[in-house]
Amino acid sequence: VQLQASGGGLVQAGGSLRLSCIASGRAFGSYVVAWFRQAVGKEREFVGGIRLGGSTYYIDSVKGRFTISRDNTKNTVYLQMNSLKSEDTAIYYCAAVAGGSWSSIEAVYDHWGQGTQVTVSS
C-alpha cells in the first residue's frame, strides 16, 4: 500500500487543521494506521493511531485536541487537530501496518507517507 499525507499548512494558535492519509493499492481497512510528527531538531514522535475496529489512542499532549478517524470506503484516515499550539509545529507523517496490533514504535510500521508540514503561529 502507498500512503499520501496531505492537509498541512499555516494556522494561528487555537486554530484547526485536518490532515488526510490516503492509501492506494490494497484495502486500507486491514491496516492499523498511526500518525507521527517530527519537529525541527527533535526525534520523530508518535502522536496517535487507529485500530482496525476504529478505536483510537493518543499521546497525552494531544488528548482532547486531536481526533483520528477512518473512512475505509475512501481508503482514508484523518487527523483532526483542534486548539493547535505552537508546539504542534512539525512535519506530520502517517504510517500503516497490516494486521490487528498497534504500536507507538516506528519500526513496526512498514508503509509511510511523505509527510505534510504543519506550522502553528503564536
PDB file of C-alpha atoms in Angstrom:
ATOM      1  CA  VAL A   1       0.000   0.000   0.000  1.00  0.00           C
ATOM      2  CA  GLN A   2       1.198   3.520  -0.783  1.00  0.00           C
ATOM      3  CA  LEU A   3       0.325   6.413   1.502  1.00  0.00           C
ATOM      4  CA  GLN A   4      -0.049  10.084   0.779  1.00  0.00           C
ATOM      5  CA  ALA A   5      -0.450  12.603   3.574  1.00  0.00           C
ATOM      6  CA  SER A   6      -1.946  16.000   2.895  1.00  0.00           C
ATOM      7  CA  GLY A   7      -3.751  18.879   4.563  1.00  0.00           C
ATOM      8  CA  GLY A   8      -0.926  20.633   6.325  1.00  0.00           C
ATOM      9  CA  GLY A   9      -0.466  24.358   6.319  1.00  0.00           C
ATOM     10  CA  LEU A  10      -0.019  27.500   8.365  1.00  0.00           C
ATOM     11  CA  VAL A  11      -2.549  28.205  11.096  1.00  0.00           C
ATOM     12  CA  GLN A  12      -2.728  30.512  14.084  1.00  0.00           C
ATOM     13  CA  ALA A  13      -2.605  29.131  17.580  1.00  0.00           C
ATOM     14  CA  GLY A  14      -6.028  27.962  18.612  1.00  0.00           C
ATOM     15  CA  GLY A  15      -6.958  27.096  15.076  1.00  0.00           C
ATOM     16  CA  SER A  16      -7.693  23.772  13.415  1.00  0.00           C
ATOM     17  CA  LEU A  17      -6.436  21.628  10.583  1.00  0.00           C
ATOM     18  CA  ARG A  18      -7.462  18.267   9.233  1.00  0.00           C
ATOM     19  CA  LEU A  19      -4.825  16.013   7.776  1.00  0.00           C
ATOM     20  CA  SER A  20      -5.647  13.176   5.432  1.00  0.00           C
ATOM     21  CA  CYS A  21      -3.780   9.987   4.761  1.00  0.00           C
ATOM     22  CA  ILE A  22      -4.941   8.381   1.543  1.00  0.00           C
ATOM     23  CA  ALA A  23      -3.929   4.870   0.665  1.00  0.00           C
ATOM     24  CA  SER A  24      -3.649   3.417  -2.781  1.00  0.00           C
ATOM     25  CA  GLY A  25      -3.334  -0.210  -3.525  1.00  0.00           C
ATOM     26  CA  ARG A  26      -4.716  -2.698  -1.064  1.00  0.00           C
ATOM     27  CA  ALA A  27      -7.765  -2.146   1.081  1.00  0.00           C
ATOM     28  CA  PHE A  28      -6.836   0.209   3.880  1.00  0.00           C
ATOM     29  CA  GLY A  29      -9.336  -1.305   6.226  1.00  0.00           C
ATOM     30  CA  SER A  30      -6.991  -4.140   7.101  1.00  0.00           C
ATOM     31  CA  TYR A  31      -4.236  -1.794   8.287  1.00  0.00           C
ATOM     32  CA  VAL A  32      -3.514  -0.208  11.605  1.00  0.00           C
ATOM     33  CA  VAL A  33      -2.654   3.417  10.934  1.00  0.00           C
ATOM     34  CA  ALA A  34      -0.659   5.823  13.042  1.00  0.00           C
ATOM     35  CA  TRP A  35       0.365   9.434  12.886  1.00  0.00           C
ATOM     36  CA  PHE A  36       3.849  10.562  13.807  1.00  0.00           C
ATOM     37  CA  ARG A  37       5.391  14.005  13.797  1.00  0.00           C
ATOM     38  CA  GLN A  38       8.866  15.451  13.738  1.00  0.00           C
ATOM     39  CA  ALA A  39       9.720  18.960  14.791  1.00  0.00           C
ATOM     40  CA  VAL A  40      12.933  20.655  13.774  1.00  0.00           C
ATOM     41  CA  GLY A  41      15.806  19.390  15.857  1.00  0.00           C
ATOM     42  CA  LYS A  42      13.748  16.677  17.531  1.00  0.00           C
ATOM     43  CA  GLU A  43      13.198  12.990  17.141  1.00  0.00           C
ATOM     44  CA  ARG A  44      10.115  11.797  15.333  1.00  0.00           C
ATOM     45  CA  GLU A  45       7.404  11.023  17.857  1.00  0.00           C
ATOM     46  CA  PHE A  46       4.236   9.005  17.861  1.00  0.00           C
ATOM     47  CA  VAL A  47       1.070  11.110  18.004  1.00  0.00           C
ATOM     48  CA  GLY A  48      -1.755   8.603  17.860  1.00  0.00           C
ATOM     49  CA  GLY A  49      -3.267   5.790  15.915  1.00  0.00           C
ATOM     50  CA  ILE A  50      -6.384   3.921  14.956  1.00  0.00           C
ATOM     51  CA  ARG A  51      -7.010   0.205  15.110  1.00  0.00           C
ATOM     52  CA  LEU A  52      -8.914  -1.900  12.591  1.00  0.00           C
ATOM     53  CA  GLY A  53     -12.128  -1.604  14.557  1.00  0.00           C
ATOM     54  CA  GLY A  54     -11.823   2.158  14.833  1.00  0.00           C
ATOM     55  CA  SER A  55     -10.632   2.512  18.414  1.00  0.00           C
ATOM     56  CA  THR A  56      -8.054   5.221  18.843  1.00  0.00           C
ATOM     57  CA  TYR A  57      -5.163   6.112  21.116  1.00  0.00           C
ATOM     58  CA  TYR A  58      -3.173   9.282  21.602  1.00  0.00           C
ATOM     59  CA  ILE A  59      -0.238  10.695  23.434  1.00  0.00           C
ATOM     60  CA  ASP A  60      -1.155  12.782  26.436  1.00  0.00           C
ATOM     61  CA  SER A  61      -0.155  16.096  24.891  1.00  0.00           C
ATOM     62  CA  VAL A  62      -2.804  15.845  22.162  1.00  0.00           C
ATOM     63  CA  LYS A  63      -5.614  14.085  24.011  1.00  0.00           C
ATOM     64  CA  GLY A  64      -8.795  16.099  23.835  1.00  0.00           C
ATOM     65  CA  ARG A  65      -7.463  18.178  20.942  1.00  0.00           C
ATOM     66  CA  PHE A  66      -6.680  15.654  18.210  1.00  0.00           C
ATOM     67  CA  THR A  67      -9.031  13.058  16.776  1.00  0.00           C
ATOM     68  CA  ILE A  68      -8.159  10.240  14.410  1.00  0.00           C
ATOM     69  CA  SER A  69     -10.855   8.664  12.286  1.00  0.00           C
ATOM     70  CA  ARG A  70     -11.017   6.463   9.255  1.00  0.00           C
ATOM     71  CA  ASP A  71     -13.244   6.035   6.247  1.00  0.00           C
ATOM     72  CA  ASN A  72     -12.415   2.677   4.774  1.00  0.00           C
ATOM     73  CA  THR A  73     -14.703   3.275   1.812  1.00  0.00           C
ATOM     74  CA  LYS A  74     -12.371   6.105   0.816  1.00  0.00           C
ATOM     75  CA  ASN A  75      -9.163   4.378   1.933  1.00  0.00           C
ATOM     76  CA  THR A  76      -8.517   7.411   4.103  1.00  0.00           C
ATOM     77  CA  VAL A  77      -7.515   8.117   7.673  1.00  0.00           C
ATOM     78  CA  TYR A  78      -7.922  11.595   9.098  1.00  0.00           C
ATOM     79  CA  LEU A  79      -6.190  13.520  11.840  1.00  0.00           C
ATOM     80  CA  GLN A  80      -8.402  16.346  13.034  1.00  0.00           C
ATOM     81  CA  MET A  81      -6.344  18.807  15.019  1.00  0.00           C
ATOM     82  CA  ASN A  82      -8.083  21.444  17.124  1.00  0.00           C
ATOM     83  CA  SER A  83      -6.812  24.037  19.584  1.00  0.00           C
ATOM     84  CA  LEU A  84      -3.444  23.926  17.907  1.00  0.00           C
ATOM     85  CA  LYS A  85      -0.420  25.138  19.800  1.00  0.00           C
ATOM     86  CA  SER A  86       2.958  26.337  18.606  1.00  0.00           C
ATOM     87  CA  GLU A  87       4.495  23.140  19.960  1.00  0.00           C
ATOM     88  CA  ASP A  88       2.392  21.167  17.470  1.00  0.00           C
ATOM     89  CA  THR A  89       4.510  22.609  14.666  1.00  0.00           C
ATOM     90  CA  ALA A  90       6.117  19.683  12.865  1.00  0.00           C
ATOM     91  CA  ILE A  91       6.084  17.542   9.784  1.00  0.00           C
ATOM     92  CA  TYR A  92       3.308  15.003  10.221  1.00  0.00           C
ATOM     93  CA  TYR A  93       3.592  11.518   8.798  1.00  0.00           C
ATOM     94  CA  CYS A  94       1.070   8.746   8.506  1.00  0.00           C
ATOM     95  CA  ALA A  95       2.204   5.167   8.724  1.00  0.00           C
ATOM     96  CA  ALA A  96       0.488   1.835   8.373  1.00  0.00           C
ATOM     97  CA  VAL A  97       0.996  -1.805   9.113  1.00  0.00           C
ATOM     98  CA  ALA A  98      -1.193  -4.738   8.150  1.00  0.00           C
ATOM     99  CA  GLY A  99      -2.829  -6.660  10.926  1.00  0.00           C
ATOM    100  CA  GLY A 100      -4.504  -6.102  14.232  1.00  0.00           C
ATOM    101  CA  SER A 101      -1.732  -4.925  16.525  1.00  0.00           C
ATOM    102  CA  TRP A 102      -0.877  -1.327  17.161  1.00  0.00           C
ATOM    103  CA  SER A 103       2.307   0.241  18.389  1.00  0.00           C
ATOM    104  CA  SER A 104       3.899   3.572  19.072  1.00  0.00           C
ATOM    105  CA  ILE A 105       7.194   2.265  17.712  1.00  0.00           C
ATOM    106  CA  GLU A 106       8.214   3.481  14.285  1.00  0.00           C
ATOM    107  CA  ALA A 107       9.889   0.250  13.252  1.00  0.00           C
ATOM    108  CA  VAL A 108       6.595  -1.604  13.454  1.00  0.00           C
ATOM    109  CA  TYR A 109       5.180   0.359  10.540  1.00  0.00           C
ATOM    110  CA  ASP A 110       6.324  -0.628   7.080  1.00  0.00           C
ATOM    111  CA  HIS A 111       4.372   1.848   4.994  1.00  0.00           C
ATOM    112  CA  TRP A 112       4.924   5.596   5.305  1.00  0.00           C
ATOM    113  CA  GLY A 113       3.550   8.690   3.684  1.00  0.00           C
ATOM    114  CA  GLN A 114       5.796  11.535   2.599  1.00  0.00           C
ATOM    115  CA  GLY A 115       4.834  13.934   5.392  1.00  0.00           C
ATOM    116  CA  THR A 116       2.947  17.191   5.458  1.00  0.00           C
ATOM    117  CA  GLN A 117       4.113  20.358   7.189  1.00  0.00           C
ATOM    118  CA  VAL A 118       2.011  21.868   9.957  1.00  0.00           C
ATOM    119  CA  THR A 119       3.064  25.280  11.206  1.00  0.00           C
ATOM    120  CA  VAL A 120       1.273  26.928  14.117  1.00  0.00           C
ATOM    121  CA  SER A 121       1.998  30.605  14.645  1.00  0.00           C
ATOM    122  CA  SER A 122       1.683  32.067  18.111  1.00  0.00           C
TER     123      SER A 122
END
